[in-house]
PDB file of C-alpha atoms and ligand atoms in Angstrom:
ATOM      1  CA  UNK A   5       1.847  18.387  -1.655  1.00  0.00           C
ATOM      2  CA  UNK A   6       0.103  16.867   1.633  1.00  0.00           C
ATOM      3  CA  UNK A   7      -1.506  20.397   1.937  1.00  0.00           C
ATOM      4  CA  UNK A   8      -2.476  20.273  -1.898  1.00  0.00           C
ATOM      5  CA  UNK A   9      -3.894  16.957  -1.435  1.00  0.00           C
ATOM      6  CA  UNK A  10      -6.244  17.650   1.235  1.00  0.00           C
ATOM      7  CA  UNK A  11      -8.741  19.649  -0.627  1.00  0.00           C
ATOM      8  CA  UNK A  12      -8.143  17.133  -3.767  1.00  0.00           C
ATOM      9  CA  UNK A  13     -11.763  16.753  -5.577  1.00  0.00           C
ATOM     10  CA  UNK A  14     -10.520  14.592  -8.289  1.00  0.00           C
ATOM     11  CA  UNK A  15     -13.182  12.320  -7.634  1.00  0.00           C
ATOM     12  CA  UNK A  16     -15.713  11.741  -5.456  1.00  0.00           C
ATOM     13  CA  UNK A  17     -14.464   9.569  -2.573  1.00  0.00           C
ATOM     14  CA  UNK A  18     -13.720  13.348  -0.712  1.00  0.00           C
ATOM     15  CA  UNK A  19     -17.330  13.445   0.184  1.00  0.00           C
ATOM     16  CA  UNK A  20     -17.628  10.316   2.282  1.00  0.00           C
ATOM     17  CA  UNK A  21     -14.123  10.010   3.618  1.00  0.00           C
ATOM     18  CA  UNK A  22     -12.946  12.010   7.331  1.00  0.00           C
ATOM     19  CA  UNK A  23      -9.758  13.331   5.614  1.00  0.00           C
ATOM     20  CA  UNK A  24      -7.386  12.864   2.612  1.00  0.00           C
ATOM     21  CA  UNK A  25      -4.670   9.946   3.897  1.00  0.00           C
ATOM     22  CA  UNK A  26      -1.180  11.097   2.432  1.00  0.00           C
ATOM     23  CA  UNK A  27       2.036   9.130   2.163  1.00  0.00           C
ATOM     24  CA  UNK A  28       4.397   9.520   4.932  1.00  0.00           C
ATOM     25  CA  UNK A  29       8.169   8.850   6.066  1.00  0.00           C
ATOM     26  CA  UNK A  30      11.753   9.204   5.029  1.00  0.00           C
ATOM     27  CA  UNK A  31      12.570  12.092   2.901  1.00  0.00           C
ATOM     28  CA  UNK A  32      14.410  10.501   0.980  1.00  0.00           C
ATOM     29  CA  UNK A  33      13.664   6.638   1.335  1.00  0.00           C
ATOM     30  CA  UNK A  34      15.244   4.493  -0.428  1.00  0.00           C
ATOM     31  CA  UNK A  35      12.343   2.189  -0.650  1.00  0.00           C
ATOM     32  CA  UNK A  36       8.115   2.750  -0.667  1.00  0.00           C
ATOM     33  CA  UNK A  37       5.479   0.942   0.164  1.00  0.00           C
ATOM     34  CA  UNK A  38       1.898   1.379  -1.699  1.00  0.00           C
ATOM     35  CA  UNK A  39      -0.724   0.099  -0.381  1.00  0.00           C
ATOM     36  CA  UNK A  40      -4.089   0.051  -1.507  1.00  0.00           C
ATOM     37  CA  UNK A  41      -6.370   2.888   0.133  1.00  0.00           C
ATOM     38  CA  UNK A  42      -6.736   3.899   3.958  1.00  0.00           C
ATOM     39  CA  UNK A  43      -8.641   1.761   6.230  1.00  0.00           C
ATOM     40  CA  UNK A  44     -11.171   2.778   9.112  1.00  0.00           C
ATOM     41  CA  UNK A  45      -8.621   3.470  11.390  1.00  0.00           C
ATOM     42  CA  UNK A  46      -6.083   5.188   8.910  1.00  0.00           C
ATOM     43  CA  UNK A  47      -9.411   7.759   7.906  1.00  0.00           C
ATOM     44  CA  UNK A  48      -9.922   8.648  11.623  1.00  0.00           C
ATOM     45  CA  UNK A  49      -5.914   9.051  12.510  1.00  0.00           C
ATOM     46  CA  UNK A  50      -5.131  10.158   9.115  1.00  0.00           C
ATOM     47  CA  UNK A  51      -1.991   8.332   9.008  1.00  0.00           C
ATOM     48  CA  UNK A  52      -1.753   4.930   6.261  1.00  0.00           C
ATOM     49  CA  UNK A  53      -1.079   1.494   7.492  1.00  0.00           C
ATOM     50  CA  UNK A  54      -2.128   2.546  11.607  1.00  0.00           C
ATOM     51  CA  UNK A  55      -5.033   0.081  11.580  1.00  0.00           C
ATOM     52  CA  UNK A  56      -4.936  -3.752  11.606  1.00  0.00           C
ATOM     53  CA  UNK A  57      -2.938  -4.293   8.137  1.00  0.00           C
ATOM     54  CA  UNK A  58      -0.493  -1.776   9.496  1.00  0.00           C
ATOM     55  CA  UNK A  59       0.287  -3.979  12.385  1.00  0.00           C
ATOM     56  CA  UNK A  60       1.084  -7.212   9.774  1.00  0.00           C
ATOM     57  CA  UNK A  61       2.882  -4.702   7.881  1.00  0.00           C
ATOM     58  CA  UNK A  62       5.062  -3.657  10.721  1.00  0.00           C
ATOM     59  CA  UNK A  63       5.873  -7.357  11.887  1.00  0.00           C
ATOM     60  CA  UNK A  64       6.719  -8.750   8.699  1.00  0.00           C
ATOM     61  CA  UNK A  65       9.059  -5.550   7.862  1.00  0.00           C
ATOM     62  CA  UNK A  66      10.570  -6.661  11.479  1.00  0.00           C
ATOM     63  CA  UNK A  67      11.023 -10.141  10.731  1.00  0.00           C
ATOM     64  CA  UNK A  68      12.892  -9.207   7.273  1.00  0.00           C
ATOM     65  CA  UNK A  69      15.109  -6.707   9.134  1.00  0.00           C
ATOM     66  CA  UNK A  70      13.596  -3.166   7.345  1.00  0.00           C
ATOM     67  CA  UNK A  71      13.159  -0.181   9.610  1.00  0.00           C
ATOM     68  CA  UNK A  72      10.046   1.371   8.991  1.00  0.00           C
ATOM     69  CA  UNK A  73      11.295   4.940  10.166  1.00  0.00           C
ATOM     70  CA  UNK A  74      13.841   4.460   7.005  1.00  0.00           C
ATOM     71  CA  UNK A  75      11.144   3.609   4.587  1.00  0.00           C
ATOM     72  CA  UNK A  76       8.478   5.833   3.023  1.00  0.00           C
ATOM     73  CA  UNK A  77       4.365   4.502   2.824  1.00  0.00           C
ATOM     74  CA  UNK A  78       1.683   5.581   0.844  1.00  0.00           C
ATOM     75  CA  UNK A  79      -1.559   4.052  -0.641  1.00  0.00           C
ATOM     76  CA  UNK A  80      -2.671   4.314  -4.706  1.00  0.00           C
ATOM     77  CA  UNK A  81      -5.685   5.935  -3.583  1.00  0.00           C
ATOM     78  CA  UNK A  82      -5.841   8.157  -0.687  1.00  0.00           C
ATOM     79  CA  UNK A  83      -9.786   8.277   0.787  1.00  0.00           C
ATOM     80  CA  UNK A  84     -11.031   5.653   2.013  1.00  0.00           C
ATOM     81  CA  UNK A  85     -13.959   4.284  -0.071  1.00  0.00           C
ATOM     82  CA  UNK A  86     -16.606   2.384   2.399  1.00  0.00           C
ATOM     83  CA  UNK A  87     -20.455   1.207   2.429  1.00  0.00           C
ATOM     84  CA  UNK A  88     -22.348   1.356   5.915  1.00  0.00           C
ATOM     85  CA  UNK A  89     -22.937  -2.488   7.167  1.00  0.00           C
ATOM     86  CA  UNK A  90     -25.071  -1.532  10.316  1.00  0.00           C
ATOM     87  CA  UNK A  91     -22.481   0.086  12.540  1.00  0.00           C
ATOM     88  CA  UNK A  92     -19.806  -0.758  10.698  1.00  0.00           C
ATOM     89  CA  UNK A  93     -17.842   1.151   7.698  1.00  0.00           C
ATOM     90  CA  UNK A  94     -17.339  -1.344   5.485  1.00  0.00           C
ATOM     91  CA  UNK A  95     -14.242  -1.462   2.808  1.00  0.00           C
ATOM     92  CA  UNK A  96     -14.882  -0.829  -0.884  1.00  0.00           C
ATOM     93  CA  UNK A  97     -12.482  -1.085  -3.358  1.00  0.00           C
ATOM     94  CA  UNK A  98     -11.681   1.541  -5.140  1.00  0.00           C
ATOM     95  CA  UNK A  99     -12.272   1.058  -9.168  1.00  0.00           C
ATOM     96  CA  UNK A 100     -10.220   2.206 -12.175  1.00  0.00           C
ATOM     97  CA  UNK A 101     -11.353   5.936 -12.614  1.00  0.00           C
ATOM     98  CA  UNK A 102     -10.431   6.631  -8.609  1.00  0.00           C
ATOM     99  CA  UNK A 103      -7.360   4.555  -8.800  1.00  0.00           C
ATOM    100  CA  UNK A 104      -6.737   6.920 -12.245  1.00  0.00           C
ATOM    101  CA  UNK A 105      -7.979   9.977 -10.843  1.00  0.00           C
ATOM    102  CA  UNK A 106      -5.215   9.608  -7.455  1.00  0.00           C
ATOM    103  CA  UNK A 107      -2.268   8.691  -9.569  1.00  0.00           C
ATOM    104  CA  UNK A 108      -0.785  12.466 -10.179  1.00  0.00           C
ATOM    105  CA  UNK A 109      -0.164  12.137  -6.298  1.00  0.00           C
ATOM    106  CA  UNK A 110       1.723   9.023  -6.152  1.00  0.00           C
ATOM    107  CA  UNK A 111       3.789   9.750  -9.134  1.00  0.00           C
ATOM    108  CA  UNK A 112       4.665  13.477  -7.465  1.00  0.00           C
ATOM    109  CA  UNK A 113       5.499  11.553  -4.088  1.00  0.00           C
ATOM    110  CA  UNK A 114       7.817   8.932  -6.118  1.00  0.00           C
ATOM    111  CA  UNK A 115       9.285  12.230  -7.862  1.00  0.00           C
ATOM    112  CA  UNK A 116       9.659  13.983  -4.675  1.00  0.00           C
ATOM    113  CA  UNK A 117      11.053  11.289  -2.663  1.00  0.00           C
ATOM    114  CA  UNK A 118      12.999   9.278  -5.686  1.00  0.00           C
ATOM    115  CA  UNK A 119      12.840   5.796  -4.036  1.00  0.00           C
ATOM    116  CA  UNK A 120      15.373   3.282  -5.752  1.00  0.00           C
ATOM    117  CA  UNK A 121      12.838   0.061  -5.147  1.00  0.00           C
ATOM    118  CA  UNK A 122       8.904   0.704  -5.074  1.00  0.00           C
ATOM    119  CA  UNK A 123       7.157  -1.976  -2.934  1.00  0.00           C
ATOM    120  CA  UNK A 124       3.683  -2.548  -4.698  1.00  0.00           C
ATOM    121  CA  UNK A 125       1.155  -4.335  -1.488  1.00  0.00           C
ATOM    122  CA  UNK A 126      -1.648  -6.066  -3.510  1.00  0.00           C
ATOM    123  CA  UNK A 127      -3.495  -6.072  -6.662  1.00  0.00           C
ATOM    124  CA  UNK A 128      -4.828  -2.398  -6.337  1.00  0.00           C
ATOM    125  CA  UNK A 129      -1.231  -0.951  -5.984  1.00  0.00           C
ATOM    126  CA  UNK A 130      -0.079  -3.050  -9.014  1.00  0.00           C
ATOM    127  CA  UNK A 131      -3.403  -1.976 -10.729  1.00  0.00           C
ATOM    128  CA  UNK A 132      -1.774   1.275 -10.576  1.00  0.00           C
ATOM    129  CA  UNK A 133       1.245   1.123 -11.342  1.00  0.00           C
ATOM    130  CA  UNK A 134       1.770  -1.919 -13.854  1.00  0.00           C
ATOM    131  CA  UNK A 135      -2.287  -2.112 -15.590  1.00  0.00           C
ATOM    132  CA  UNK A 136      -5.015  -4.228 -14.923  1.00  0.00           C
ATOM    133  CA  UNK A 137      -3.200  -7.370 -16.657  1.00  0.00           C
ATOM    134  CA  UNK A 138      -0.292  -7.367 -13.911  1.00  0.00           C
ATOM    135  CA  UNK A 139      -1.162 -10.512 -11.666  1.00  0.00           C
ATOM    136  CA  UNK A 140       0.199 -10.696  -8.189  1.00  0.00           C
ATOM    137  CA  UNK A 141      -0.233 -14.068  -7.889  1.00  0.00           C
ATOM    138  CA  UNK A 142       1.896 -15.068 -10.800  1.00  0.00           C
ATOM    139  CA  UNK A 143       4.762 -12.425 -10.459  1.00  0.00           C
ATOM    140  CA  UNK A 144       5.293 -12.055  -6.858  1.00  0.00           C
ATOM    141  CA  UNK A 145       8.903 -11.277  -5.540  1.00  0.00           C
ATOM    142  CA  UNK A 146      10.072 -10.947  -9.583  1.00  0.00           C
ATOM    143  CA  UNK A 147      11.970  -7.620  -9.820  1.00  0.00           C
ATOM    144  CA  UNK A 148      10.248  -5.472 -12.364  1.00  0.00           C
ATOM    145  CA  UNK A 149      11.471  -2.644 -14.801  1.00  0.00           C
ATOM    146  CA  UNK A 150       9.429  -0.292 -16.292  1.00  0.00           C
ATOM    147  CA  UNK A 151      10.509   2.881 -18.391  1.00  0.00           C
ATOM    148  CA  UNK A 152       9.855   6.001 -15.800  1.00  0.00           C
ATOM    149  CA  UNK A 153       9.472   4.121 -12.623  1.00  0.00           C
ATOM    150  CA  UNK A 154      11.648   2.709 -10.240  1.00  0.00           C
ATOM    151  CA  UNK A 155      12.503  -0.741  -9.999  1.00  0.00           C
ATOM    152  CA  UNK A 156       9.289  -2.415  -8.670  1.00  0.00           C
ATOM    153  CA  UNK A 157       8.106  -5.721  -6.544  1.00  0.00           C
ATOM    154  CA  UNK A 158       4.764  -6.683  -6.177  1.00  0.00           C
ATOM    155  CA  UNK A 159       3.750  -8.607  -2.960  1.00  0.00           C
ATOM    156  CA  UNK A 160       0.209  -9.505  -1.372  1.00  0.00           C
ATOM    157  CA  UNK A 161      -1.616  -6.896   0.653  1.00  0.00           C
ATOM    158  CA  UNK A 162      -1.145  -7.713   4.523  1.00  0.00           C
ATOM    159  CA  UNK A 163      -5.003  -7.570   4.628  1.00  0.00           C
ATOM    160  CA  UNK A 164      -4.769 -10.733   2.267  1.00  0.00           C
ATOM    161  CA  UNK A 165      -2.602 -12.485   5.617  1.00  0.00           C
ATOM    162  CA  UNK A 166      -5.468 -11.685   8.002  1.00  0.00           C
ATOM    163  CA  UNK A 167      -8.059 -12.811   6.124  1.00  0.00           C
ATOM    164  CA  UNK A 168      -6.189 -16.452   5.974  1.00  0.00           C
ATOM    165  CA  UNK A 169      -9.073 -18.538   7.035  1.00  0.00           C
ATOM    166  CA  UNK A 170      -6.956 -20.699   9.264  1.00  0.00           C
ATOM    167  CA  UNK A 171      -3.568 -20.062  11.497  1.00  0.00           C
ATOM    168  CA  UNK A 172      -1.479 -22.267   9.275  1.00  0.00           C
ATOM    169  CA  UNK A 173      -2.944 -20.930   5.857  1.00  0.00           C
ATOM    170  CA  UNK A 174      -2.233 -17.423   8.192  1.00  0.00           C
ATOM    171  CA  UNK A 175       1.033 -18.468   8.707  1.00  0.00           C
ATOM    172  CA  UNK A 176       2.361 -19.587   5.621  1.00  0.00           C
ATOM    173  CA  UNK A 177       1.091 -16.635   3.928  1.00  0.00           C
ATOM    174  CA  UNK A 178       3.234 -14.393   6.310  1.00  0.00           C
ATOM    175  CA  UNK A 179       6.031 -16.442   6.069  1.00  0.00           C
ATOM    176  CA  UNK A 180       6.149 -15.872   2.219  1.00  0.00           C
ATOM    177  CA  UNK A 181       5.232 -12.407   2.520  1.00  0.00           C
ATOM    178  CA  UNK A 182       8.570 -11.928   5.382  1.00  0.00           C
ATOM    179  CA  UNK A 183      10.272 -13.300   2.276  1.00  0.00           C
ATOM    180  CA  UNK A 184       9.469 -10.876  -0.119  1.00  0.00           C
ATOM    181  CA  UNK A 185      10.204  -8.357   2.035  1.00  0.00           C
ATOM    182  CA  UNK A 186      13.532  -9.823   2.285  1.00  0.00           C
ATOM    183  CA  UNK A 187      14.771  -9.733  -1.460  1.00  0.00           C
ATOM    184  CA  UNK A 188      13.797  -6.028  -0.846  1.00  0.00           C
ATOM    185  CA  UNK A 189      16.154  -5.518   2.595  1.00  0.00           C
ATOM    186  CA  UNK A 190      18.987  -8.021   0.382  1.00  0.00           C
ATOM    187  CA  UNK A 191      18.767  -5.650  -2.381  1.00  0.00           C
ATOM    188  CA  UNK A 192      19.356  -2.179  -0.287  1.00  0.00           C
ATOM    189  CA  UNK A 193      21.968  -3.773   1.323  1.00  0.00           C
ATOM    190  CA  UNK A 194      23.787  -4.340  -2.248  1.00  0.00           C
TER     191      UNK A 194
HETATM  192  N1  LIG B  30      -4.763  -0.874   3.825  1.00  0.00           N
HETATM  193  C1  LIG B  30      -4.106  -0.138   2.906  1.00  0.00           C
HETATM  194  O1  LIG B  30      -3.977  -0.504   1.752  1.00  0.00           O
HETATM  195  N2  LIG B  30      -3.585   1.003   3.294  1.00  0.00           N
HETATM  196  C2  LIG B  30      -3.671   1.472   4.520  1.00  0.00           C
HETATM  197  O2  LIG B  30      -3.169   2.556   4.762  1.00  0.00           O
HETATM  198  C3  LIG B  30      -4.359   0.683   5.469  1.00  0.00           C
HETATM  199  C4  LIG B  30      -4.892  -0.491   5.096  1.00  0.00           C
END
């Protein structure tokens, strides 16, 4: 699939991106994470979450006591769409036809891993999985079912905790994103 995926021309974002950024990790995980699409750093290494989100990413699965060699992580949409600002490649997000256009991938990676809890980082994951109505904001940390899929949380993107404008704001917003993170470690252990 990774090989498939790397000549993928189901929509444009192939022409501007270094590489296609596939999901990677346990075999068989027991629980996913999707994030949104790969950052400047994940384009160049080719790898998701290695850039600065990764790093919030890896503390806060730390702090909630989930091993992220046991886990498996993936994006909704795997080129990363950017803009030049001067030097600088600067994020775009991706809109409904690329989000629609990269979902055959994620649902063969939740098919070929079979993950019992799908961890959905941010409004362009949930986009994906749940439709443009699902808000974050008001359903964070809820446990939710859907016919096909496994069973689902939806939690901020750890971009979201970096852009806190302050270090309180910054660390309030981890704190609440360590505990969503920990209903997901509470439920494996069940
Ligand atoms: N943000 C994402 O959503 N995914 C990555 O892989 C990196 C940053």
């Amino acid at each position: 699939m990774r090989a498939a995926a790397a000549s993928c021309r189901a929509c444009d974002l192939y022409k501007s991106a270094t590489q296609t950024v596939f999901g990677e990790g346990a075999e068989h995980a027991r629980v996913m994470f999707v994030g949104e699409q790969p950052g400047d750093r994940e384009d160049r290494e080719g790898k998701p979450f290695v850039g600065p989100a990764g790093r919030v990413l890896d503390d806060a699965l730390e702090a909630a006591g989930i091993d992220r060699s046991q886990v498996y992580i993936t994006n909704a949409v795997k080129h990363f769409k950017w803009k030049p600002q001067g030097k600088r490649r600067l994020h775009q997000k991706p809109n409904a036809a690329e989000i629609d256009a990269c979902r055959p991938w994620l649902d063969a990676e939740i098919a070929a891993v079979k993950p019992e809890i799908l961890v959905l980082l941010g409004a362009t994951a949930a986009q994906a999985l749940l439709g443009r109505d699902f808000r974050v904001t008001l359903q964070r940390g809820q446990s939710i079912e859907r016919p096909g899929l496994p069973l689902m949380l939806a939690t901020v993107h750890p971009s979201s905790i970096l852009r806190a404008p302050d270090n309180q704001t910054r660390e309030l917003a981890m704190r609440a994103f360590v505990q969503d993170l920990t209903r997901v470690a509470q439920r494996l252990r069940r």
